[in-house]
Amino acid sequence: MSRPAEAGRVRRRIERFTRAERWVHRVTATLMLTLMATGAVLYLPSLSVWIGHRPAVALIHLYSGFALPIPMAAGLFSRTYRADVRRLSRHTDVDREWLHHRAWREDRARELTLPVGKFNAGQKLNASFQCGAILVMAGTGTLMWFPHLVGVSARTGATFVHDWLALAIGFVVIGHVWFAVNDRQARTGMRTGWVTRGWAEREHPAWAAEVAAEEGSGEDAPGSDALSEAEDRAARGEAGARDRVEGRAVHQARAWDR
């Protein structure tokens, strides 16, 4: 395949997440699912009897809980990750409109022509809830594991908050997975780091415009080519003309041979 064709194909894709961001998401998701599974075993007697090894399950639950904030903290060494954290922490008028008009429904945001950025309001709320929940779960879990730190009433309150917040986290995670399952491009973006430009312009138009402006100013995205669309077309035309000239030369040589 020629270089212009490759460049044209690359430009139709946008980098959504860097490798560091994808690994933070994967490790965090693995720890979260481990906590949900071990927590269910510890909480439900039927599962606890069936699985057995309750002390080992409790230790896995404990260490997974203490390890949960580590990947997110490690991600702060990445500049792109820090930029996305800032995006997730900023709620704008567009986000309020997104929530008010229930734009999580399919094509609803496009009908309203909402200039959604890299993350919509639902993704921002999910990130805020999960970060806050992780801190609360770590604090209440510590009080439950080390009962000598506080009195009986505080331990009882910590257990109550821990159990009900765990249930809420479970529902939020199920919703997060459901939205991901229904959006193939979103899954591809988290798996490979890249999404199609068409999807970005449809689902996150403000972010797509931002990326296009950066590319137009000469700041090429990683893996992209510096050729513009006009240059791409010119290069294709030039290659076609060269092929035609070479073809005529071959025919003339064959005519001379005969």
mmCIF file of C-alpha atoms in Angstrom:
data_model
loop_
_atom_site.group_PDB
_atom_site.id
_atom_site.type_symbol
_atom_site.label_atom_id
_atom_site.label_comp_id
_atom_site.label_asym_id
_atom_site.label_seq_id
_atom_site.Cartn_x
_atom_site.Cartn_y
_atom_site.Cartn_z
ATOM 1 C CA MET A 1 0.000 0.000 0.000
ATOM 2 C CA SER A 2 1.299 3.461 -0.860
ATOM 3 C CA ARG A 3 2.219 6.038 1.742
ATOM 4 C CA PRO A 4 -0.611 8.470 0.772
ATOM 5 C CA ALA A 5 -3.193 5.718 1.178
ATOM 6 C CA GLU A 6 -1.814 4.842 4.619
ATOM 7 C CA ALA A 7 -1.817 8.502 5.631
ATOM 8 C CA GLY A 8 -5.423 8.904 4.530
ATOM 9 C CA ARG A 9 -6.444 5.902 6.607
ATOM 10 C CA VAL A 10 -4.601 7.096 9.725
ATOM 11 C CA ARG A 11 -6.188 10.530 9.554
ATOM 12 C CA ARG A 12 -9.628 8.949 9.799
ATOM 13 C CA ARG A 13 -8.769 7.784 13.319
ATOM 14 C CA ILE A 14 -8.214 9.801 16.511
ATOM 15 C CA GLU A 15 -6.224 8.753 19.557
ATOM 16 C CA ARG A 16 -8.625 8.767 22.497
ATOM 17 C CA PHE A 17 -6.574 7.123 25.245
ATOM 18 C CA THR A 18 -2.854 6.642 25.666
ATOM 19 C CA ARG A 19 -1.296 3.357 26.763
ATOM 20 C CA ALA A 20 -0.886 4.661 30.326
ATOM 21 C CA GLU A 21 -4.574 5.558 30.551
ATOM 22 C CA ARG A 22 -5.648 2.185 29.212
ATOM 23 C CA TRP A 23 -3.495 0.321 31.719
ATOM 24 C CA VAL A 24 -4.844 2.415 34.603
ATOM 25 C CA HIS A 25 -8.376 1.524 33.504
ATOM 26 C CA ARG A 26 -7.565 -2.184 33.135
ATOM 27 C CA VAL A 27 -5.843 -2.561 36.476
ATOM 28 C CA THR A 28 -8.522 -0.541 38.277
ATOM 29 C CA ALA A 29 -11.278 -2.590 36.642
ATOM 30 C CA THR A 30 -9.549 -5.849 37.594
ATOM 31 C CA LEU A 31 -9.201 -4.786 41.220
ATOM 32 C CA MET A 32 -12.790 -3.518 41.322
ATOM 33 C CA LEU A 33 -14.183 -6.792 39.961
ATOM 34 C CA THR A 34 -12.021 -8.733 42.427
ATOM 35 C CA LEU A 35 -13.419 -6.669 45.287
ATOM 36 C CA MET A 36 -16.983 -7.203 44.099
ATOM 37 C CA ALA A 37 -16.490 -10.963 43.792
ATOM 38 C CA THR A 38 -14.734 -11.432 47.130
ATOM 39 C CA GLY A 39 -17.143 -9.054 48.854
ATOM 40 C CA ALA A 40 -20.094 -11.107 47.618
ATOM 41 C CA VAL A 41 -18.460 -14.257 48.975
ATOM 42 C CA LEU A 42 -17.882 -12.643 52.363
ATOM 43 C CA TYR A 43 -21.373 -11.135 52.556
ATOM 44 C CA LEU A 44 -23.562 -13.995 51.273
ATOM 45 C CA PRO A 45 -23.515 -17.120 53.492
ATOM 46 C CA SER A 46 -24.455 -19.457 50.621
ATOM 47 C CA LEU A 47 -21.482 -18.313 48.546
ATOM 48 C CA SER A 48 -19.201 -18.362 51.556
ATOM 49 C CA VAL A 49 -20.070 -22.018 52.272
ATOM 50 C CA TRP A 50 -19.747 -23.000 48.604
ATOM 51 C CA ILE A 51 -16.394 -21.249 48.006
ATOM 52 C CA GLY A 52 -14.874 -21.878 51.441
ATOM 53 C CA HIS A 53 -11.405 -20.533 52.389
ATOM 54 C CA ARG A 54 -12.994 -17.487 54.006
ATOM 55 C CA PRO A 55 -9.740 -16.172 55.590
ATOM 56 C CA ALA A 56 -7.970 -16.295 52.196
ATOM 57 C CA VAL A 57 -10.902 -14.564 50.493
ATOM 58 C CA ALA A 58 -10.886 -11.890 53.207
ATOM 59 C CA LEU A 59 -7.164 -11.255 52.682
ATOM 60 C CA ILE A 60 -7.619 -10.950 48.909
ATOM 61 C CA HIS A 61 -10.461 -8.503 49.520
ATOM 62 C CA LEU A 62 -8.344 -6.465 51.942
ATOM 63 C CA TYR A 63 -5.245 -6.194 49.764
ATOM 64 C CA SER A 64 -7.289 -5.478 46.637
ATOM 65 C CA GLY A 65 -9.027 -2.649 48.479
ATOM 66 C CA PHE A 66 -5.769 -1.085 49.640
ATOM 67 C CA ALA A 67 -4.293 -1.481 46.125
ATOM 68 C CA LEU A 68 -7.268 0.095 44.345
ATOM 69 C CA PRO A 69 -6.081 3.754 44.544
ATOM 70 C CA ILE A 70 -2.528 2.862 43.442
ATOM 71 C CA PRO A 71 -3.057 2.645 39.640
ATOM 72 C CA MET A 72 -4.938 5.952 39.611
ATOM 73 C CA ALA A 73 -2.185 7.615 41.625
ATOM 74 C CA ALA A 74 0.477 6.122 39.321
ATOM 75 C CA GLY A 75 -1.396 7.481 36.298
ATOM 76 C CA LEU A 76 -0.704 11.018 37.487
ATOM 77 C CA PHE A 77 2.827 10.648 36.119
ATOM 78 C CA SER A 78 1.257 10.785 32.641
ATOM 79 C CA ARG A 79 0.578 14.264 31.310
ATOM 80 C CA THR A 80 -2.325 13.065 29.160
ATOM 81 C CA TYR A 81 -3.869 11.272 32.133
ATOM 82 C CA ARG A 82 -3.665 14.461 34.226
ATOM 83 C CA ALA A 83 -5.311 16.410 31.395
ATOM 84 C CA ASP A 84 -8.183 13.917 31.261
ATOM 85 C CA VAL A 85 -8.578 14.091 35.050
ATOM 86 C CA ARG A 86 -9.040 17.849 34.686
ATOM 87 C CA ARG A 87 -11.611 17.284 31.941
ATOM 88 C CA LEU A 88 -13.535 14.835 34.112
ATOM 89 C CA SER A 89 -13.584 17.215 37.075
ATOM 90 C CA ARG A 90 -15.034 20.161 35.136
ATOM 91 C CA HIS A 91 -18.814 20.281 34.768
ATOM 92 C CA THR A 92 -20.140 22.802 32.240
ATOM 93 C CA ASP A 93 -23.502 24.121 31.035
ATOM 94 C CA VAL A 94 -23.391 21.521 28.257
ATOM 95 C CA ASP A 95 -23.191 18.794 30.907
ATOM 96 C CA ARG A 96 -26.220 20.194 32.696
ATOM 97 C CA GLU A 97 -28.132 20.289 29.399
ATOM 98 C CA TRP A 98 -27.007 16.717 28.695
ATOM 99 C CA LEU A 99 -28.466 15.527 31.988
ATOM 100 C CA HIS A 100 -31.597 17.695 31.814
ATOM 101 C CA HIS A 101 -32.583 16.384 28.374
ATOM 102 C CA ARG A 102 -31.552 12.785 29.125
ATOM 103 C CA ALA A 103 -29.021 12.797 26.339
ATOM 104 C CA TRP A 104 -27.745 9.352 27.313
ATOM 105 C CA ARG A 105 -30.473 7.992 25.061
ATOM 106 C CA GLU A 106 -29.320 6.947 21.600
ATOM 107 C CA ASP A 107 -28.865 9.883 19.182
ATOM 108 C CA ARG A 108 -30.474 12.261 21.710
ATOM 109 C CA ALA A 109 -27.372 14.432 22.102
ATOM 110 C CA ARG A 110 -27.033 14.678 18.315
ATOM 111 C CA GLU A 111 -30.658 15.748 17.949
ATOM 112 C CA LEU A 112 -30.065 18.503 20.495
ATOM 113 C CA THR A 113 -26.754 19.424 18.791
ATOM 114 C CA LEU A 114 -24.994 19.474 22.143
ATOM 115 C CA PRO A 115 -21.254 20.208 21.787
ATOM 116 C CA VAL A 116 -20.127 17.340 24.019
ATOM 117 C CA GLY A 117 -16.424 17.287 24.867
ATOM 118 C CA LYS A 118 -14.149 14.304 25.276
ATOM 119 C CA PHE A 119 -16.329 13.041 28.154
ATOM 120 C CA ASN A 120 -20.063 13.471 28.500
ATOM 121 C CA ALA A 121 -21.833 14.312 31.755
ATOM 122 C CA GLY A 122 -22.610 10.679 32.521
ATOM 123 C CA GLN A 123 -18.956 9.691 32.259
ATOM 124 C CA LYS A 124 -17.961 12.602 34.487
ATOM 125 C CA LEU A 125 -20.511 11.663 37.138
ATOM 126 C CA ASN A 126 -19.402 8.035 37.021
ATOM 127 C CA ALA A 127 -15.752 9.026 37.497
ATOM 128 C CA SER A 128 -16.592 11.378 40.379
ATOM 129 C CA PHE A 129 -18.772 8.799 42.106
ATOM 130 C CA GLN A 130 -16.217 6.008 41.738
ATOM 131 C CA CYS A 131 -13.344 8.134 43.070
ATOM 132 C CA GLY A 132 -15.359 9.264 46.070
ATOM 133 C CA ALA A 133 -16.676 5.761 46.691
ATOM 134 C CA ILE A 134 -13.170 4.288 46.626
ATOM 135 C CA LEU A 135 -12.040 6.667 49.354
ATOM 136 C CA VAL A 136 -15.110 6.003 51.509
ATOM 137 C CA MET A 137 -14.848 2.242 51.029
ATOM 138 C CA ALA A 138 -11.146 2.313 51.957
ATOM 139 C CA GLY A 139 -11.898 4.303 55.128
ATOM 140 C CA THR A 140 -14.854 2.218 56.272
ATOM 141 C CA GLY A 141 -13.061 -1.015 55.370
ATOM 142 C CA THR A 142 -10.091 0.015 57.512
ATOM 143 C CA LEU A 143 -12.364 0.594 60.493
ATOM 144 C CA MET A 144 -13.960 -2.805 59.960
ATOM 145 C CA TRP A 145 -10.638 -4.638 59.644
ATOM 146 C CA PHE A 146 -9.000 -2.888 62.616
ATOM 147 C CA PRO A 147 -11.854 -2.766 65.172
ATOM 148 C CA HIS A 148 -9.629 -1.484 67.989
ATOM 149 C CA LEU A 149 -9.300 1.911 66.284
ATOM 150 C CA VAL A 150 -12.848 3.073 67.144
ATOM 151 C CA GLY A 151 -15.795 2.190 69.321
ATOM 152 C CA VAL A 152 -18.642 -0.205 68.635
ATOM 153 C CA SER A 153 -21.042 2.468 67.333
ATOM 154 C CA ALA A 154 -18.473 3.760 64.832
ATOM 155 C CA ARG A 155 -17.756 0.215 63.618
ATOM 156 C CA THR A 156 -21.462 -0.421 63.195
ATOM 157 C CA GLY A 157 -21.845 2.758 61.179
ATOM 158 C CA ALA A 158 -18.818 1.910 59.067
ATOM 159 C CA THR A 159 -20.232 -1.542 58.319
ATOM 160 C CA PHE A 160 -23.599 -0.059 57.337
ATOM 161 C CA VAL A 161 -22.023 2.487 54.975
ATOM 162 C CA HIS A 162 -19.606 -0.079 53.536
ATOM 163 C CA ASP A 163 -22.321 -2.614 52.722
ATOM 164 C CA TRP A 164 -24.810 -0.212 51.140
ATOM 165 C CA LEU A 165 -22.176 1.714 49.214
ATOM 166 C CA ALA A 166 -20.853 -1.586 47.846
ATOM 167 C CA LEU A 167 -24.352 -2.324 46.530
ATOM 168 C CA ALA A 168 -24.529 1.120 44.898
ATOM 169 C CA ILE A 169 -21.104 0.597 43.298
ATOM 170 C CA GLY A 170 -22.317 -2.720 41.908
ATOM 171 C CA PHE A 171 -25.283 -1.061 40.179
ATOM 172 C CA VAL A 172 -23.083 1.734 38.791
ATOM 173 C CA VAL A 173 -20.554 -0.768 37.434
ATOM 174 C CA ILE A 174 -23.347 -2.761 35.773
ATOM 175 C CA GLY A 175 -24.627 0.434 34.142
ATOM 176 C CA HIS A 176 -21.122 1.346 33.006
ATOM 177 C CA VAL A 177 -20.647 -2.080 31.422
ATOM 178 C CA TRP A 178 -24.078 -1.910 29.787
ATOM 179 C CA PHE A 179 -23.285 1.382 28.071
ATOM 180 C CA ALA A 180 -19.903 0.020 26.958
ATOM 181 C CA VAL A 181 -21.466 -3.132 25.509
ATOM 182 C CA ASN A 182 -23.828 -0.994 23.429
ATOM 183 C CA ASP A 183 -21.058 1.207 22.002
ATOM 184 C CA ARG A 184 -18.487 -0.744 19.984
ATOM 185 C CA GLN A 185 -16.359 2.306 19.231
ATOM 186 C CA ALA A 186 -16.117 3.185 22.922
ATOM 187 C CA ARG A 187 -14.862 -0.332 23.645
ATOM 188 C CA THR A 188 -12.397 -0.127 20.762
ATOM 189 C CA GLY A 189 -11.122 3.195 22.058
ATOM 190 C CA MET A 190 -10.428 1.725 25.479
ATOM 191 C CA ARG A 191 -8.907 -1.457 24.049
ATOM 192 C CA THR A 192 -6.686 0.025 21.311
ATOM 193 C CA GLY A 193 -6.629 3.730 22.185
ATOM 194 C CA TRP A 194 -8.071 4.815 18.807
ATOM 195 C CA VAL A 195 -11.570 5.665 17.548
ATOM 196 C CA THR A 196 -12.899 6.673 14.164
ATOM 197 C CA ARG A 197 -13.211 10.362 13.416
ATOM 198 C CA GLY A 198 -16.842 9.851 12.418
ATOM 199 C CA TRP A 199 -17.714 8.422 15.836
ATOM 200 C CA ALA A 200 -15.909 11.267 17.581
ATOM 201 C CA GLU A 201 -17.743 13.890 15.509
ATOM 202 C CA ARG A 202 -21.060 12.174 16.215
ATOM 203 C CA GLU A 203 -20.691 11.451 19.942
ATOM 204 C CA HIS A 204 -18.132 14.052 21.087
ATOM 205 C CA PRO A 205 -18.229 16.875 18.501
ATOM 206 C CA ALA A 206 -16.479 19.486 20.656
ATOM 207 C CA TRP A 207 -13.563 17.133 21.298
ATOM 208 C CA ALA A 208 -13.367 16.174 17.605
ATOM 209 C CA ALA A 209 -13.239 19.865 16.685
ATOM 210 C CA GLU A 210 -10.506 20.418 19.268
ATOM 211 C CA VAL A 211 -8.408 17.601 17.822
ATOM 212 C CA ALA A 212 -8.969 18.896 14.280
ATOM 213 C CA ALA A 213 -7.842 22.375 15.343
ATOM 214 C CA GLU A 214 -4.666 20.941 16.882
ATOM 215 C CA GLU A 215 -3.945 18.980 13.712
ATOM 216 C CA GLY A 216 -4.603 22.072 11.624
ATOM 217 C CA SER A 217 -2.093 24.058 13.675
ATOM 218 C CA GLY A 218 0.588 21.506 12.843
ATOM 219 C CA GLU A 219 0.424 19.423 16.042
ATOM 220 C CA ASP A 220 -0.004 15.978 14.541
ATOM 221 C CA ALA A 221 -1.534 13.233 16.604
ATOM 222 C CA PRO A 222 0.739 10.281 17.391
ATOM 223 C CA GLY A 223 0.957 7.987 14.385
ATOM 224 C CA SER A 224 -0.574 10.504 11.985
ATOM 225 C CA ASP A 225 1.056 11.831 8.818
ATOM 226 C CA ALA A 226 1.771 15.496 8.140
ATOM 227 C CA LEU A 227 0.161 15.390 4.691
ATOM 228 C CA SER A 228 -2.997 17.465 4.350
ATOM 229 C CA GLU A 229 -6.033 16.290 2.402
ATOM 230 C CA ALA A 230 -5.026 18.443 -0.572
ATOM 231 C CA GLU A 231 -1.515 17.044 -0.504
ATOM 232 C CA ASP A 232 -2.944 13.543 -0.216
ATOM 233 C CA ARG A 233 -5.072 13.997 -3.323
ATOM 234 C CA ALA A 234 -2.160 15.581 -5.191
ATOM 235 C CA ALA A 235 0.100 12.688 -4.243
ATOM 236 C CA ARG A 236 -2.478 10.188 -5.441
ATOM 237 C CA GLY A 237 -2.852 12.027 -8.753
ATOM 238 C CA GLU A 238 0.897 12.219 -9.164
ATOM 239 C CA ALA A 239 1.257 8.490 -8.505
ATOM 240 C CA GLY A 240 -1.488 7.733 -11.019
ATOM 241 C CA ALA A 241 0.162 9.910 -13.666
ATOM 242 C CA ARG A 242 3.489 8.194 -13.039
ATOM 243 C CA ASP A 243 1.854 4.791 -13.453
ATOM 244 C CA ARG A 244 0.307 5.850 -16.755
ATOM 245 C CA VAL A 245 3.652 7.137 -18.064
ATOM 246 C CA GLU A 246 5.379 3.918 -17.058
ATOM 247 C CA GLY A 247 2.609 1.906 -18.711
ATOM 248 C CA ARG A 248 3.009 3.761 -22.007
ATOM 249 C CA ALA A 249 6.779 3.217 -21.867
ATOM 250 C CA VAL A 250 6.289 -0.517 -21.392
ATOM 251 C CA HIS A 251 3.895 -0.694 -24.370
ATOM 252 C CA GLN A 252 6.321 1.251 -26.563
ATOM 253 C CA ALA A 253 9.181 -1.085 -25.570
ATOM 254 C CA ARG A 254 7.086 -4.110 -26.473
ATOM 255 C CA ALA A 255 6.170 -2.529 -29.834
ATOM 256 C CA TRP A 256 9.874 -1.973 -30.625
ATOM 257 C CA ASP A 257 10.607 -5.606 -29.715
ATOM 258 C CA ARG A 258 7.998 -6.834 -32.137
#
